[in-house]
Amino acid sequence: MYTVKKVGIDSSEQLLHLWTETFKQAYQDIHSPENLQAYCNKNYSKENALAVLSSDQFNCTVVYNKNQPVGYYLLNYQPCPTPLD
């Protein structure tokens, strides 16, 4: 059974894992494992996850299947760059 839960800073390890696994799954057919790992090491860290999860600018939701995190989304609150009529 799937459950959806808004998460906070206590889920930084889960977010880090989901970031790296999602990236690797998306690009594994066109990049080498070494390149994927190098990119993830450079761009995804626990510090980055903590910064996102502690910011009022983001809302992070994780999807769980049998208590295992299987997906996520980040909602980023930004002002609209173009005035709307």
XYZ file of N, CA and C in Angstrom:
255
model
N 0.829 -1.179 0.000
C 0.000 0.000 0.000
C 0.875 1.244 0.000
N 0.494 2.205 -0.817
C 1.246 3.443 -0.918
C 0.716 4.470 0.080
N 1.658 5.210 0.673
C 1.299 6.332 1.526
C 2.101 7.545 1.084
N 1.520 8.707 1.256
C 2.152 9.968 0.863
C 2.286 10.813 2.117
N 3.494 11.367 2.313
C 3.746 12.095 3.557
C 4.653 13.293 3.301
N 4.252 14.440 3.817
C 5.133 15.614 3.793
C 6.245 15.356 4.793
N 7.487 15.631 4.397
C 8.624 15.322 5.266
C 9.404 16.583 5.605
N 10.197 16.491 6.671
C 11.025 17.595 7.138
C 12.479 17.176 7.234
N 13.239 17.928 8.016
C 14.688 17.724 8.076
C 15.092 16.342 8.582
N 14.213 15.678 9.293
C 14.548 14.339 9.773
C 14.568 13.310 8.632
N 14.184 13.715 7.442
C 14.166 12.805 6.286
C 15.260 13.131 5.269
N 16.306 13.809 5.703
C 17.358 14.224 4.767
C 18.059 13.031 4.113
N 18.286 11.960 4.859
C 18.931 10.773 4.280
C 18.037 10.139 3.213
N 16.734 10.103 3.478
C 15.794 9.551 2.492
C 15.788 10.393 1.231
N 15.744 11.717 1.380
C 15.750 12.586 0.210
C 17.040 12.421 -0.577
N 18.164 12.358 0.099
C 19.444 12.161 -0.573
C 19.432 10.855 -1.363
N 18.941 9.797 -0.768
C 18.855 8.504 -1.454
C 17.938 8.601 -2.677
N 16.781 9.220 -2.515
C 15.845 9.352 -3.634
C 16.413 10.219 -4.751
N 17.097 11.298 -4.406
C 17.736 12.143 -5.416
C 18.691 11.327 -6.273
N 19.595 10.626 -5.615
C 20.629 9.903 -6.365
C 20.047 8.744 -7.156
N 19.130 7.990 -6.568
C 18.544 6.852 -7.281
C 17.707 7.304 -8.473
N 16.951 8.371 -8.311
C 16.136 8.890 -9.409
C 17.024 9.360 -10.551
N 18.089 10.067 -10.226
C 19.007 10.552 -11.256
C 19.657 9.379 -11.992
N 20.131 8.406 -11.233
C 20.782 7.255 -11.860
C 19.820 6.482 -12.756
N 18.588 6.280 -12.305
C 17.606 5.563 -13.115
C 17.282 6.327 -14.400
N 17.223 7.638 -14.301
C 16.876 8.451 -15.464
C 17.975 8.453 -16.526
N 19.231 8.364 -16.109
C 20.338 8.532 -17.053
C 21.239 7.306 -17.207
N 20.873 6.178 -16.637
C 21.739 5.001 -16.685
C 21.953 4.456 -18.097
N 21.034 4.722 -19.004
C 21.172 4.208 -20.364
C 22.073 5.051 -21.251
N 22.430 6.247 -20.801
C 23.242 7.113 -21.660
C 24.560 7.549 -21.026
N 24.772 7.204 -19.747
C 26.029 7.576 -19.079
C 26.596 6.372 -18.339
N 27.895 6.392 -18.151
C 28.552 5.297 -17.435
C 28.241 5.384 -15.940
N 28.306 4.254 -15.237
C 28.095 4.287 -13.778
C 29.066 5.224 -13.063
N 30.287 5.304 -13.563
C 31.280 6.182 -12.949
C 30.885 7.652 -13.088
N 30.403 8.033 -14.294
C 29.977 9.416 -14.513
C 28.750 9.764 -13.670
N 27.824 8.816 -13.578
C 26.632 9.045 -12.759
C 27.007 9.258 -11.299
N 27.891 8.413 -10.799
C 28.306 8.527 -9.399
C 29.062 9.827 -9.158
N 29.926 10.212 -10.100
C 30.668 11.465 -9.954
C 29.714 12.654 -9.906
N 28.698 12.648 -10.770
C 27.723 13.736 -10.769
C 26.972 13.784 -9.439
N 26.512 12.630 -8.987
C 25.763 12.583 -7.729
C 26.620 13.035 -6.556
N 27.872 12.602 -6.519
C 28.775 13.017 -5.436
C 28.974 14.530 -5.423
N 29.015 15.127 -6.612
C 29.246 16.567 -6.714
C 27.988 17.375 -6.405
N 26.816 16.883 -6.799
C 25.605 17.694 -6.742
C 24.615 17.346 -5.641
N 24.705 16.166 -5.080
C 23.757 15.744 -4.052
C 24.513 15.422 -2.773
N 24.136 16.067 -1.700
C 24.785 15.818 -0.406
C 23.738 15.927 0.695
N 24.088 15.411 1.853
C 23.195 15.526 3.002
C 22.995 16.993 3.370
N 24.026 17.798 3.214
C 23.926 19.224 3.507
C 22.914 19.894 2.576
N 22.937 19.522 1.276
C 21.964 20.073 0.325
C 20.547 19.653 0.703
N 20.390 18.383 1.073
C 19.072 17.885 1.467
C 18.573 18.617 2.707
N 19.450 18.810 3.686
C 19.061 19.552 4.892
C 18.672 20.992 4.562
N 19.409 21.619 3.654
C 19.103 22.999 3.266
C 17.724 23.087 2.618
N 17.422 22.149 1.736
C 16.118 22.142 1.070
C 15.012 21.888 2.078
N 15.200 20.890 2.919
C 14.151 20.502 3.861
C 13.923 21.520 4.974
N 14.905 22.350 5.257
C 14.740 23.356 6.306
C 14.313 24.714 5.746
N 14.224 24.829 4.438
C 13.847 26.088 3.803
C 12.328 26.227 3.699
N 11.837 27.442 3.929
C 10.418 27.725 3.728
C 10.068 27.797 2.243
N 11.082 27.820 1.395
C 10.880 27.945 -0.049
C 10.467 26.610 -0.686
N 10.672 25.500 0.019
C 10.381 24.179 -0.531
C 9.389 23.419 0.339
N 8.642 22.560 -0.319
C 7.751 21.620 0.349
C 8.082 20.262 -0.255
N 8.512 19.319 0.561
C 8.930 18.008 0.076
C 7.931 16.947 0.533
N 7.505 16.144 -0.405
C 6.586 15.051 -0.120
C 7.215 13.762 -0.631
N 7.137 12.710 0.181
C 7.711 11.412 -0.167
C 6.581 10.392 -0.251
N 6.697 9.508 -1.236
C 5.748 8.403 -1.390
C 6.426 7.142 -0.871
N 5.697 6.392 -0.054
C 6.214 5.157 0.540
C 5.392 3.969 0.050
N 6.056 2.860 -0.176
C 5.407 1.586 -0.452
C 5.885 0.616 0.622
N 4.970 0.204 1.478
C 5.311 -0.682 2.605
C 6.453 -0.092 3.429
N 6.331 1.185 3.758
C 7.293 1.934 4.582
C 8.647 2.161 3.931
N 8.800 1.843 2.640
C 10.038 2.117 1.910
C 9.819 3.334 1.007
N 10.708 4.334 1.058
C 10.532 5.491 0.179
C 10.758 5.088 -1.284
N 9.783 5.419 -2.135
C 9.871 5.018 -3.546
C 9.764 6.192 -4.512
N 9.467 7.372 -4.022
C 9.362 8.535 -4.893
C 9.213 9.798 -4.073
N 9.364 10.933 -4.740
C 9.262 12.212 -4.042
C 8.895 13.295 -5.041
N 8.450 14.409 -4.501
C 8.383 15.625 -5.296
C 8.705 16.813 -4.404
N 9.297 17.810 -5.033
C 9.623 19.061 -4.343
C 8.817 20.175 -4.985
N 8.097 20.876 -4.162
C 7.378 22.050 -4.619
C 8.211 23.249 -4.216
N 8.600 24.051 -5.199
C 9.461 25.201 -4.969
C 8.615 26.461 -5.116
N 8.484 27.204 -4.033
C 7.699 28.429 -4.048
C 8.552 29.564 -4.591
N 8.206 30.036 -5.779
C 8.916 31.122 -6.436
C 7.898 32.132 -6.939
N 8.240 33.407 -6.924
C 7.335 34.392 -7.531
C 7.288 34.170 -9.039
N 6.166 34.457 -9.614
C 5.998 34.315 -11.060
C 6.886 35.342 -11.757
N 7.721 34.908 -12.736
C 8.631 35.852 -13.391
C 7.912 36.801 -14.349
N 6.705 36.461 -14.755
C 5.941 37.286 -15.686
C 4.611 37.635 -15.041
N 4.255 38.895 -15.019
C 2.955 39.267 -14.440
C 1.819 38.567 -15.182
N 0.878 38.052 -14.407
C -0.276 37.401 -14.994
C -1.421 38.388 -15.113
N -2.155 38.305 -16.210
C -3.324 39.174 -16.395
C -4.522 38.592 -15.707
